[in-house]
Structure formats: structure tokens, C-alpha cells
């Protein structure tokens, strides 16, 4: 449905932009914090509600690191819309595993501090999320 596509489109723009900033600036400690959240996510694969909550924390943590409160607020609002509609693309079979693999690509790009690769990886992540949700 159009609303869902529109929300994903904006999330993709805002979050991939933030990811590029994080790639340029992230400290080793910040990258480790994201890696730790990813490990928590991997441990939560059997519990979808928990997975969903930690996934949101992973995404919001990256936004915090990018440090633009207006962008963070916009993303939080857009994510609320997704939750209200309970558009939970992660409930599709196999989506959780795919999502984890996509996060690993994002983390690998972040570790090389390659902004372009990180932006591309985050865009890809949202494109696949939308495909799964549609």
C-alpha cells in the first residue's frame, strides 16, 4: 500500500544519510556498541517481539551517533507510523535471517569508515524490508 512505501522511502533516505555520517565519524567504542546490539539481535531470533524491539534500538542508536536531533525525531515519528500499522515486515518467513545478514553488511562498511558503501548498504536493507512487507 502507498503509505507503507512512502514511509519506507523516507526512512531509507534519512537512515542511509545518518549511516554515512556514522561511517565518517564513529569511534571504535561506538562501533563496538553497534556490534553488541547486533549480537543481542542474533540472540533474539526465536523471539520476534524482542527481535523487533532490539532492531529498533540498533537503528535509533545509529541515528543518535549521527547526532542530528531533527533527523532522529523524524525517524522516530515514521517508525511510530509503521508500528501503529503493525507493518512488521520481519514477520515474513526468512526475513529475520536476511535482516541480520544485511546488518552485517552495514557493520562491515562502517568498520572501514566508507560512507558511500555504508549508505548503499542501508538503502539495500530498506529496499529488502519493503519487498518483504509489500
mmCIF file of C-alpha atoms in Angstrom:
data_model
loop_
_atom_site.group_PDB
_atom_site.id
_atom_site.type_symbol
_atom_site.label_atom_id
_atom_site.label_comp_id
_atom_site.label_asym_id
_atom_site.label_seq_id
_atom_site.Cartn_x
_atom_site.Cartn_y
_atom_site.Cartn_z
ATOM 1 C CA UNK A 1 0.000 0.000 0.000
ATOM 2 C CA UNK A 2 1.166 3.528 -0.784
ATOM 3 C CA UNK A 3 1.537 4.715 2.834
ATOM 4 C CA UNK A 4 3.928 1.920 3.625
ATOM 5 C CA UNK A 5 6.032 2.623 0.508
ATOM 6 C CA UNK A 6 6.134 6.331 1.365
ATOM 7 C CA UNK A 7 7.253 5.668 4.940
ATOM 8 C CA UNK A 8 9.949 3.225 3.802
ATOM 9 C CA UNK A 9 11.140 5.707 1.184
ATOM 10 C CA UNK A 10 11.661 8.441 3.788
ATOM 11 C CA UNK A 11 13.184 6.089 6.353
ATOM 12 C CA UNK A 12 15.592 4.868 3.717
ATOM 13 C CA UNK A 13 16.676 8.425 2.853
ATOM 14 C CA UNK A 14 17.026 9.602 6.442
ATOM 15 C CA UNK A 15 18.643 6.473 7.848
ATOM 16 C CA UNK A 16 21.061 5.923 4.978
ATOM 17 C CA UNK A 17 22.096 9.588 5.286
ATOM 18 C CA UNK A 18 22.702 9.067 9.019
ATOM 19 C CA UNK A 19 24.637 5.858 8.328
ATOM 20 C CA UNK A 20 27.008 7.768 6.051
ATOM 21 C CA UNK A 21 27.683 10.294 8.820
ATOM 22 C CA UNK A 22 28.322 7.481 11.322
ATOM 23 C CA UNK A 23 30.761 5.826 8.891
ATOM 24 C CA UNK A 24 32.790 9.016 8.758
ATOM 25 C CA UNK A 25 32.767 9.739 12.495
ATOM 26 C CA UNK A 26 32.229 6.600 14.515
ATOM 27 C CA UNK A 27 34.750 5.779 17.214
ATOM 28 C CA UNK A 28 35.832 2.201 17.954
ATOM 29 C CA UNK A 29 33.676 2.302 21.111
ATOM 30 C CA UNK A 30 30.611 3.350 19.107
ATOM 31 C CA UNK A 31 31.196 0.627 16.527
ATOM 32 C CA UNK A 32 31.534 -1.898 19.337
ATOM 33 C CA UNK A 33 28.216 -0.708 20.821
ATOM 34 C CA UNK A 34 26.513 -1.381 17.464
ATOM 35 C CA UNK A 35 28.248 -4.752 17.190
ATOM 36 C CA UNK A 36 27.000 -5.635 20.705
ATOM 37 C CA UNK A 37 23.428 -4.670 19.789
ATOM 38 C CA UNK A 38 23.743 -6.827 16.680
ATOM 39 C CA UNK A 39 24.847 -9.753 18.869
ATOM 40 C CA UNK A 40 21.756 -9.198 21.064
ATOM 41 C CA UNK A 41 19.674 -9.229 17.913
ATOM 42 C CA UNK A 42 21.190 -12.550 16.827
ATOM 43 C CA UNK A 43 20.379 -13.992 20.254
ATOM 44 C CA UNK A 44 16.739 -12.888 19.931
ATOM 45 C CA UNK A 45 15.880 -14.627 16.634
ATOM 46 C CA UNK A 46 13.433 -17.009 18.309
ATOM 47 C CA UNK A 47 11.506 -14.178 19.993
ATOM 48 C CA UNK A 48 10.032 -11.937 17.329
ATOM 49 C CA UNK A 49 8.757 -9.220 19.671
ATOM 50 C CA UNK A 50 12.155 -8.966 21.317
ATOM 51 C CA UNK A 51 13.896 -9.035 17.935
ATOM 52 C CA UNK A 52 11.696 -6.202 16.713
ATOM 53 C CA UNK A 53 12.448 -4.075 19.805
ATOM 54 C CA UNK A 54 16.227 -4.610 19.624
ATOM 55 C CA UNK A 55 16.194 -3.969 15.875
ATOM 56 C CA UNK A 56 14.601 -0.599 16.530
ATOM 57 C CA UNK A 57 17.265 0.153 19.156
ATOM 58 C CA UNK A 58 20.007 -0.716 16.647
ATOM 59 C CA UNK A 59 18.564 1.727 14.112
ATOM 60 C CA UNK A 60 17.919 4.500 16.658
ATOM 61 C CA UNK A 61 21.404 4.100 18.144
ATOM 62 C CA UNK A 62 22.905 4.795 14.736
ATOM 63 C CA UNK A 63 20.781 7.928 14.459
ATOM 64 C CA UNK A 64 21.955 9.092 17.887
ATOM 65 C CA UNK A 65 25.549 8.642 16.737
ATOM 66 C CA UNK A 66 24.837 10.726 13.629
ATOM 67 C CA UNK A 67 23.738 13.441 16.048
ATOM 68 C CA UNK A 68 21.014 15.428 14.313
ATOM 69 C CA UNK A 69 18.042 15.626 16.644
ATOM 70 C CA UNK A 70 15.666 16.729 13.859
ATOM 71 C CA UNK A 71 16.516 13.691 11.749
ATOM 72 C CA UNK A 72 16.191 11.434 14.806
ATOM 73 C CA UNK A 73 12.774 12.915 15.610
ATOM 74 C CA UNK A 74 11.552 12.432 12.032
ATOM 75 C CA UNK A 75 12.681 8.804 12.020
ATOM 76 C CA UNK A 76 11.092 8.143 15.426
ATOM 77 C CA UNK A 77 7.785 9.555 14.093
ATOM 78 C CA UNK A 78 7.973 7.483 10.901
ATOM 79 C CA UNK A 79 8.760 4.350 12.893
ATOM 80 C CA UNK A 80 5.710 5.058 15.081
ATOM 81 C CA UNK A 81 3.544 5.099 11.950
ATOM 82 C CA UNK A 82 4.976 1.720 10.950
ATOM 83 C CA UNK A 83 4.279 0.305 14.423
ATOM 84 C CA UNK A 84 0.730 1.673 14.549
ATOM 85 C CA UNK A 85 0.004 -0.075 11.267
ATOM 86 C CA UNK A 86 1.829 -3.080 12.666
ATOM 87 C CA UNK A 87 3.602 -3.341 9.326
ATOM 88 C CA UNK A 88 6.066 -5.804 10.608
ATOM 89 C CA UNK A 89 7.997 -6.974 7.602
ATOM 90 C CA UNK A 90 10.197 -9.027 9.933
ATOM 91 C CA UNK A 91 7.301 -11.433 10.484
ATOM 92 C CA UNK A 92 7.685 -12.823 6.972
ATOM 93 C CA UNK A 93 9.370 -16.191 6.785
ATOM 94 C CA UNK A 94 13.125 -15.871 6.423
ATOM 95 C CA UNK A 95 13.102 -12.089 6.850
ATOM 96 C CA UNK A 96 14.804 -12.172 10.253
ATOM 97 C CA UNK A 97 17.822 -14.050 8.883
ATOM 98 C CA UNK A 98 18.012 -11.740 5.850
ATOM 99 C CA UNK A 99 17.802 -8.694 8.076
ATOM 100 C CA UNK A 100 20.696 -9.929 10.219
ATOM 101 C CA UNK A 101 22.802 -10.575 7.121
ATOM 102 C CA UNK A 102 22.050 -7.038 5.892
ATOM 103 C CA UNK A 103 23.073 -5.587 9.269
ATOM 104 C CA UNK A 104 26.382 -7.436 8.960
ATOM 105 C CA UNK A 105 26.994 -5.771 5.587
ATOM 106 C CA UNK A 106 26.218 -2.369 7.184
ATOM 107 C CA UNK A 107 28.569 -3.059 10.099
ATOM 108 C CA UNK A 108 31.362 -4.212 7.781
ATOM 109 C CA UNK A 109 31.044 -0.980 5.760
ATOM 110 C CA UNK A 110 31.039 1.090 8.968
ATOM 111 C CA UNK A 111 34.231 -0.575 10.163
ATOM 112 C CA UNK A 112 36.028 0.549 7.004
ATOM 113 C CA UNK A 113 34.656 4.103 7.533
ATOM 114 C CA UNK A 114 33.434 4.018 3.939
ATOM 115 C CA UNK A 115 30.474 6.412 3.879
ATOM 116 C CA UNK A 116 29.342 5.534 0.342
ATOM 117 C CA UNK A 117 29.362 1.789 0.989
ATOM 118 C CA UNK A 118 27.513 2.300 4.272
ATOM 119 C CA UNK A 119 24.835 4.467 2.648
ATOM 120 C CA UNK A 120 24.386 1.846 -0.095
ATOM 121 C CA UNK A 121 24.151 -0.991 2.448
ATOM 122 C CA UNK A 122 21.488 0.834 4.460
ATOM 123 C CA UNK A 123 19.474 1.639 1.302
ATOM 124 C CA UNK A 124 19.624 -2.016 0.330
ATOM 125 C CA UNK A 125 18.426 -3.002 3.821
ATOM 126 C CA UNK A 126 15.315 -0.790 3.444
ATOM 127 C CA UNK A 127 14.653 -1.955 -0.115
ATOM 128 C CA UNK A 128 14.584 -5.568 1.077
ATOM 129 C CA UNK A 129 12.456 -4.645 4.078
ATOM 130 C CA UNK A 130 9.883 -3.042 1.807
ATOM 131 C CA UNK A 131 9.899 -6.051 -0.549
ATOM 132 C CA UNK A 132 9.214 -8.326 2.425
ATOM 133 C CA UNK A 133 6.462 -6.060 3.740
ATOM 134 C CA UNK A 134 4.733 -5.403 0.441
#
